[in-house]
Structures are given as structure tokens and as C-alpha cells.
Amino acid sequence: MGLTLIGALLAGATGMASAFSAEEQTAVAYITERYADAPEPGAQARYSPRIEKLWAQCRKREKKTGDPCMDFDIWVNAQDWEIKNLKVDLLKNDGAATTVLASFDNFDRRENINFRLIKDKKGWMVDEIATGCDLLSNVLQGKPSKC
């Protein structure tokens, strides 16, 4: 009976921790979960109003010109991916914004992707993504890559 009571208490504590973490999800957990998104990394990400506006403008240009808005997945800095050894670290939290670094192997290449996140009452939003060559906001505006 004692083990049953302990098991019930642990199950209850786990449930409370899950409810708490859903409310107060860390930026690191948010980015880690986005790498598990289907059908591709970042598929379920929320973007800041600034980035949403740029996405809308990019899609509008795409319809007008027929050129793709984005021809790669900035979350993996490639068109294809096989992510291994994912590590997500908090780099900076200044209260207004948080910077998170996602490092991983994509096939035979090591990638380091920086995310600038902001938070509202619904949770985290991506406000910028930086690869070694590109910024999400620049790509959405049709600016050339630095590489």
C-alpha cells in the first residue's frame, strides 16, 4: 500500500510539473520542440507580428513573380535534413528578448542556428533566425545571402 501511495504522489507531481511547464515553457524547450515538428523543423512555430508581416509580403511576391518565397528551410539551413546531435542552449535573456542557439549535425555538416525569441501571453514567438549566412527577415525581403 505504501508503494501505491508513493506511486500516486509521484504521478500527481509529474502531472503538476507538466501543467506548469506547459504554462511556463522555457525558450530552450520551445525551440527543441520545434525541431521535432512535422512535416519539417519549425512547421508549428509562432512568429512575431513583424516576421508574420514579412512572410505575408514574401508570399504576395511569390504569387506575383512565381519565384519561391524561400527555397530552403532556415531552421536547418538546407533543403534537406537528417538532424543528429541536436543541442539547444540559452545564450542571452535580457527580459524583452531571449537568444537561443540550436547546434546539430545535418548529414555531414555542423549547423549553428541562432533564434531571437519574444514572448506574449500565448507563449514564445520567433522574431529572428540567423544562420551563418542569412537572417530570416532578409530572406523574406528577398535580400541576397551573405554567402
PDB file of C-alpha atoms in Angstrom:
ATOM      1  CA  MET A   1       0.000   0.000   0.000  1.00  0.00           C
ATOM      2  CA  GLY A   2       2.879   2.366   0.787  1.00  0.00           C
ATOM      3  CA  LEU A   3       4.333   1.894  -2.706  1.00  0.00           C
ATOM      4  CA  THR A   4       0.923   2.564  -4.250  1.00  0.00           C
ATOM      5  CA  LEU A   5       0.633   5.826  -2.313  1.00  0.00           C
ATOM      6  CA  ILE A   6       4.153   6.884  -3.331  1.00  0.00           C
ATOM      7  CA  GLY A   7       3.380   5.997  -6.958  1.00  0.00           C
ATOM      8  CA  ALA A   8       0.175   8.050  -6.835  1.00  0.00           C
ATOM      9  CA  LEU A   9       2.018  11.015  -5.328  1.00  0.00           C
ATOM     10  CA  LEU A  10       4.744  10.825  -7.967  1.00  0.00           C
ATOM     11  CA  ALA A  11       2.169  10.579 -10.755  1.00  0.00           C
ATOM     12  CA  GLY A  12       0.366  13.616  -9.355  1.00  0.00           C
ATOM     13  CA  ALA A  13       3.600  15.570  -9.047  1.00  0.00           C
ATOM     14  CA  THR A  14       4.516  14.672 -12.618  1.00  0.00           C
ATOM     15  CA  GLY A  15       1.128  15.843 -13.829  1.00  0.00           C
ATOM     16  CA  MET A  16       1.527  19.126 -11.970  1.00  0.00           C
ATOM     17  CA  ALA A  17       5.008  19.609 -13.410  1.00  0.00           C
ATOM     18  CA  SER A  18       3.665  19.001 -16.924  1.00  0.00           C
ATOM     19  CA  ALA A  19       0.872  21.534 -16.442  1.00  0.00           C
ATOM     20  CA  PHE A  20       3.354  24.043 -15.075  1.00  0.00           C
ATOM     21  CA  SER A  21       5.840  23.510 -17.899  1.00  0.00           C
ATOM     22  CA  ALA A  22       3.092  23.965 -20.488  1.00  0.00           C
ATOM     23  CA  GLU A  23       2.358  27.366 -18.973  1.00  0.00           C
ATOM     24  CA  GLU A  24       5.926  28.434 -18.318  1.00  0.00           C
ATOM     25  CA  GLN A  25       7.751  26.700 -21.144  1.00  0.00           C
ATOM     26  CA  THR A  26      11.359  27.749 -21.456  1.00  0.00           C
ATOM     27  CA  ALA A  27      12.722  29.198 -24.665  1.00  0.00           C
ATOM     28  CA  VAL A  28      15.105  26.240 -24.933  1.00  0.00           C
ATOM     29  CA  ALA A  29      12.215  23.758 -24.652  1.00  0.00           C
ATOM     30  CA  TYR A  30      10.213  25.710 -27.228  1.00  0.00           C
ATOM     31  CA  ILE A  31      12.993  25.559 -29.838  1.00  0.00           C
ATOM     32  CA  THR A  32      13.773  21.913 -29.014  1.00  0.00           C
ATOM     33  CA  GLU A  33      10.113  21.004 -29.602  1.00  0.00           C
ATOM     34  CA  ARG A  34      10.058  22.910 -32.890  1.00  0.00           C
ATOM     35  CA  TYR A  35      12.882  20.716 -34.200  1.00  0.00           C
ATOM     36  CA  ALA A  36      10.567  17.729 -33.662  1.00  0.00           C
ATOM     37  CA  ASP A  37       7.750  19.365 -35.680  1.00  0.00           C
ATOM     38  CA  ALA A  38       6.214  17.521 -38.598  1.00  0.00           C
ATOM     39  CA  PRO A  39       6.409  17.688 -41.542  1.00  0.00           C
ATOM     40  CA  GLU A  40       9.566  19.765 -41.097  1.00  0.00           C
ATOM     41  CA  PRO A  41      11.507  21.586 -38.384  1.00  0.00           C
ATOM     42  CA  GLY A  42       9.791  24.822 -37.383  1.00  0.00           C
ATOM     43  CA  ALA A  43       6.489  23.860 -39.020  1.00  0.00           C
ATOM     44  CA  GLN A  44       4.490  24.812 -35.931  1.00  0.00           C
ATOM     45  CA  ALA A  45       6.495  27.859 -34.892  1.00  0.00           C
ATOM     46  CA  ARG A  46       4.778  31.091 -33.987  1.00  0.00           C
ATOM     47  CA  TYR A  47       6.319  34.211 -35.469  1.00  0.00           C
ATOM     48  CA  SER A  48       6.251  37.765 -34.154  1.00  0.00           C
ATOM     49  CA  PRO A  49       3.917  40.253 -35.861  1.00  0.00           C
ATOM     50  CA  ARG A  50       6.984  41.778 -37.563  1.00  0.00           C
ATOM     51  CA  ILE A  51       8.007  38.453 -39.096  1.00  0.00           C
ATOM     52  CA  GLU A  52       4.394  37.496 -39.938  1.00  0.00           C
ATOM     53  CA  LYS A  53       4.116  40.725 -41.931  1.00  0.00           C
ATOM     54  CA  LEU A  54       7.323  39.879 -43.823  1.00  0.00           C
ATOM     55  CA  TRP A  55       6.021  36.346 -44.536  1.00  0.00           C
ATOM     56  CA  ALA A  56       2.807  37.830 -45.960  1.00  0.00           C
ATOM     57  CA  GLN A  57       4.743  40.237 -48.205  1.00  0.00           C
ATOM     58  CA  CYS A  58       7.030  37.414 -49.355  1.00  0.00           C
ATOM     59  CA  ARG A  59       4.080  35.151 -50.245  1.00  0.00           C
ATOM     60  CA  LYS A  60       2.481  38.036 -52.148  1.00  0.00           C
ATOM     61  CA  ARG A  61       5.695  38.498 -54.189  1.00  0.00           C
ATOM     62  CA  GLU A  62       5.823  34.746 -54.759  1.00  0.00           C
ATOM     63  CA  LYS A  63       2.312  34.722 -56.259  1.00  0.00           C
ATOM     64  CA  LYS A  64       3.139  37.704 -58.457  1.00  0.00           C
ATOM     65  CA  THR A  65       6.535  36.525 -59.759  1.00  0.00           C
ATOM     66  CA  GLY A  66       6.324  32.741 -59.442  1.00  0.00           C
ATOM     67  CA  ASP A  67       9.688  32.733 -57.658  1.00  0.00           C
ATOM     68  CA  PRO A  68       9.681  30.820 -54.359  1.00  0.00           C
ATOM     69  CA  CYS A  69       9.399  32.916 -51.238  1.00  0.00           C
ATOM     70  CA  MET A  70      12.051  30.769 -49.609  1.00  0.00           C
ATOM     71  CA  ASP A  71      13.841  27.923 -51.340  1.00  0.00           C
ATOM     72  CA  PHE A  72      15.311  26.321 -48.217  1.00  0.00           C
ATOM     73  CA  ASP A  73      14.341  25.641 -44.616  1.00  0.00           C
ATOM     74  CA  ILE A  74      16.099  28.248 -42.497  1.00  0.00           C
ATOM     75  CA  TRP A  75      15.607  26.060 -39.405  1.00  0.00           C
ATOM     76  CA  VAL A  76      18.146  23.611 -40.858  1.00  0.00           C
ATOM     77  CA  ASN A  77      19.895  25.980 -43.305  1.00  0.00           C
ATOM     78  CA  ALA A  78      19.307  23.490 -46.114  1.00  0.00           C
ATOM     79  CA  GLN A  79      16.691  21.993 -48.403  1.00  0.00           C
ATOM     80  CA  ASP A  80      17.034  18.501 -46.925  1.00  0.00           C
ATOM     81  CA  TRP A  81      17.750  17.387 -43.425  1.00  0.00           C
ATOM     82  CA  GLU A  82      18.763  14.498 -41.252  1.00  0.00           C
ATOM     83  CA  ILE A  83      19.290  16.108 -37.878  1.00  0.00           C
ATOM     84  CA  LYS A  84      21.530  14.401 -35.357  1.00  0.00           C
ATOM     85  CA  ASN A  85      23.139  15.537 -32.102  1.00  0.00           C
ATOM     86  CA  LEU A  86      20.722  18.407 -31.520  1.00  0.00           C
ATOM     87  CA  LYS A  87      21.759  20.679 -28.661  1.00  0.00           C
ATOM     88  CA  VAL A  88      19.814  23.813 -27.743  1.00  0.00           C
ATOM     89  CA  ASP A  89      21.323  26.378 -25.381  1.00  0.00           C
ATOM     90  CA  LEU A  90      20.195  29.662 -23.894  1.00  0.00           C
ATOM     91  CA  LEU A  91      22.663  32.371 -24.909  1.00  0.00           C
ATOM     92  CA  LYS A  92      21.032  35.513 -23.566  1.00  0.00           C
ATOM     93  CA  ASN A  93      17.873  36.597 -21.789  1.00  0.00           C
ATOM     94  CA  ASP A  94      17.525  40.346 -21.404  1.00  0.00           C
ATOM     95  CA  GLY A  95      13.883  40.325 -20.317  1.00  0.00           C
ATOM     96  CA  ALA A  96      12.484  41.714 -23.569  1.00  0.00           C
ATOM     97  CA  ALA A  97      14.034  39.040 -25.779  1.00  0.00           C
ATOM     98  CA  THR A  98      15.791  35.720 -25.465  1.00  0.00           C
ATOM     99  CA  THR A  99      18.501  34.317 -27.720  1.00  0.00           C
ATOM    100  CA  VAL A 100      18.787  30.563 -28.163  1.00  0.00           C
ATOM    101  CA  LEU A 101      21.389  28.614 -30.146  1.00  0.00           C
ATOM    102  CA  ALA A 102      20.486  25.332 -31.833  1.00  0.00           C
ATOM    103  CA  SER A 103      23.518  23.252 -32.853  1.00  0.00           C
ATOM    104  CA  PHE A 104      23.231  19.984 -34.744  1.00  0.00           C
ATOM    105  CA  ASP A 105      24.702  17.809 -37.449  1.00  0.00           C
ATOM    106  CA  ASN A 106      22.750  17.857 -40.697  1.00  0.00           C
ATOM    107  CA  PHE A 107      24.059  14.947 -42.741  1.00  0.00           C
ATOM    108  CA  ASP A 108      27.812  15.681 -42.720  1.00  0.00           C
ATOM    109  CA  ARG A 109      27.679  19.400 -41.868  1.00  0.00           C
ATOM    110  CA  ARG A 110      27.561  21.053 -38.448  1.00  0.00           C
ATOM    111  CA  GLU A 111      24.977  23.845 -38.196  1.00  0.00           C
ATOM    112  CA  ASN A 112      24.554  26.624 -35.659  1.00  0.00           C
ATOM    113  CA  ILE A 113      21.255  28.485 -35.860  1.00  0.00           C
ATOM    114  CA  ASN A 114      20.510  31.466 -33.605  1.00  0.00           C
ATOM    115  CA  PHE A 115      16.941  32.314 -32.644  1.00  0.00           C
ATOM    116  CA  ARG A 116      15.736  35.589 -31.181  1.00  0.00           C
ATOM    117  CA  LEU A 117      12.509  34.929 -29.294  1.00  0.00           C
ATOM    118  CA  ILE A 118       9.982  37.224 -27.706  1.00  0.00           C
ATOM    119  CA  LYS A 119       7.089  36.234 -25.501  1.00  0.00           C
ATOM    120  CA  ASP A 120       3.475  37.287 -25.242  1.00  0.00           C
ATOM    121  CA  LYS A 121       0.608  35.892 -23.178  1.00  0.00           C
ATOM    122  CA  LYS A 122       0.287  32.934 -25.587  1.00  0.00           C
ATOM    123  CA  GLY A 123       3.958  31.964 -25.322  1.00  0.00           C
ATOM    124  CA  TRP A 124       7.123  32.216 -27.377  1.00  0.00           C
ATOM    125  CA  MET A 125       7.373  33.731 -30.845  1.00  0.00           C
ATOM    126  CA  VAL A 126      10.313  33.703 -33.233  1.00  0.00           C
ATOM    127  CA  ASP A 127      11.390  37.265 -34.003  1.00  0.00           C
ATOM    128  CA  GLU A 128      14.543  36.421 -35.987  1.00  0.00           C
ATOM    129  CA  ILE A 129      16.556  33.437 -37.153  1.00  0.00           C
ATOM    130  CA  ALA A 130      20.232  33.761 -38.063  1.00  0.00           C
ATOM    131  CA  THR A 131      22.356  31.193 -39.860  1.00  0.00           C
ATOM    132  CA  GLY A 132      25.974  31.841 -40.707  1.00  0.00           C
ATOM    133  CA  CYS A 133      24.820  33.410 -43.984  1.00  0.00           C
ATOM    134  CA  ASP A 134      21.246  34.611 -43.640  1.00  0.00           C
ATOM    135  CA  LEU A 135      18.729  36.377 -41.459  1.00  0.00           C
ATOM    136  CA  LEU A 136      15.127  35.245 -41.792  1.00  0.00           C
ATOM    137  CA  SER A 137      13.959  38.857 -42.147  1.00  0.00           C
ATOM    138  CA  ASN A 138      16.429  39.459 -45.004  1.00  0.00           C
ATOM    139  CA  VAL A 139      15.455  36.274 -46.851  1.00  0.00           C
ATOM    140  CA  LEU A 140      11.767  37.192 -46.571  1.00  0.00           C
ATOM    141  CA  GLN A 141      12.556  40.600 -48.060  1.00  0.00           C
ATOM    142  CA  GLY A 142      14.384  38.997 -50.993  1.00  0.00           C
ATOM    143  CA  LYS A 143      17.814  40.259 -49.966  1.00  0.00           C
ATOM    144  CA  PRO A 144      20.784  38.197 -51.196  1.00  0.00           C
ATOM    145  CA  SER A 145      22.578  35.761 -48.943  1.00  0.00           C
ATOM    146  CA  LYS A 146      25.905  36.821 -47.419  1.00  0.00           C
ATOM    147  CA  CYS A 147      27.469  33.526 -48.549  1.00  0.00           C
TER     148      CYS A 147
END
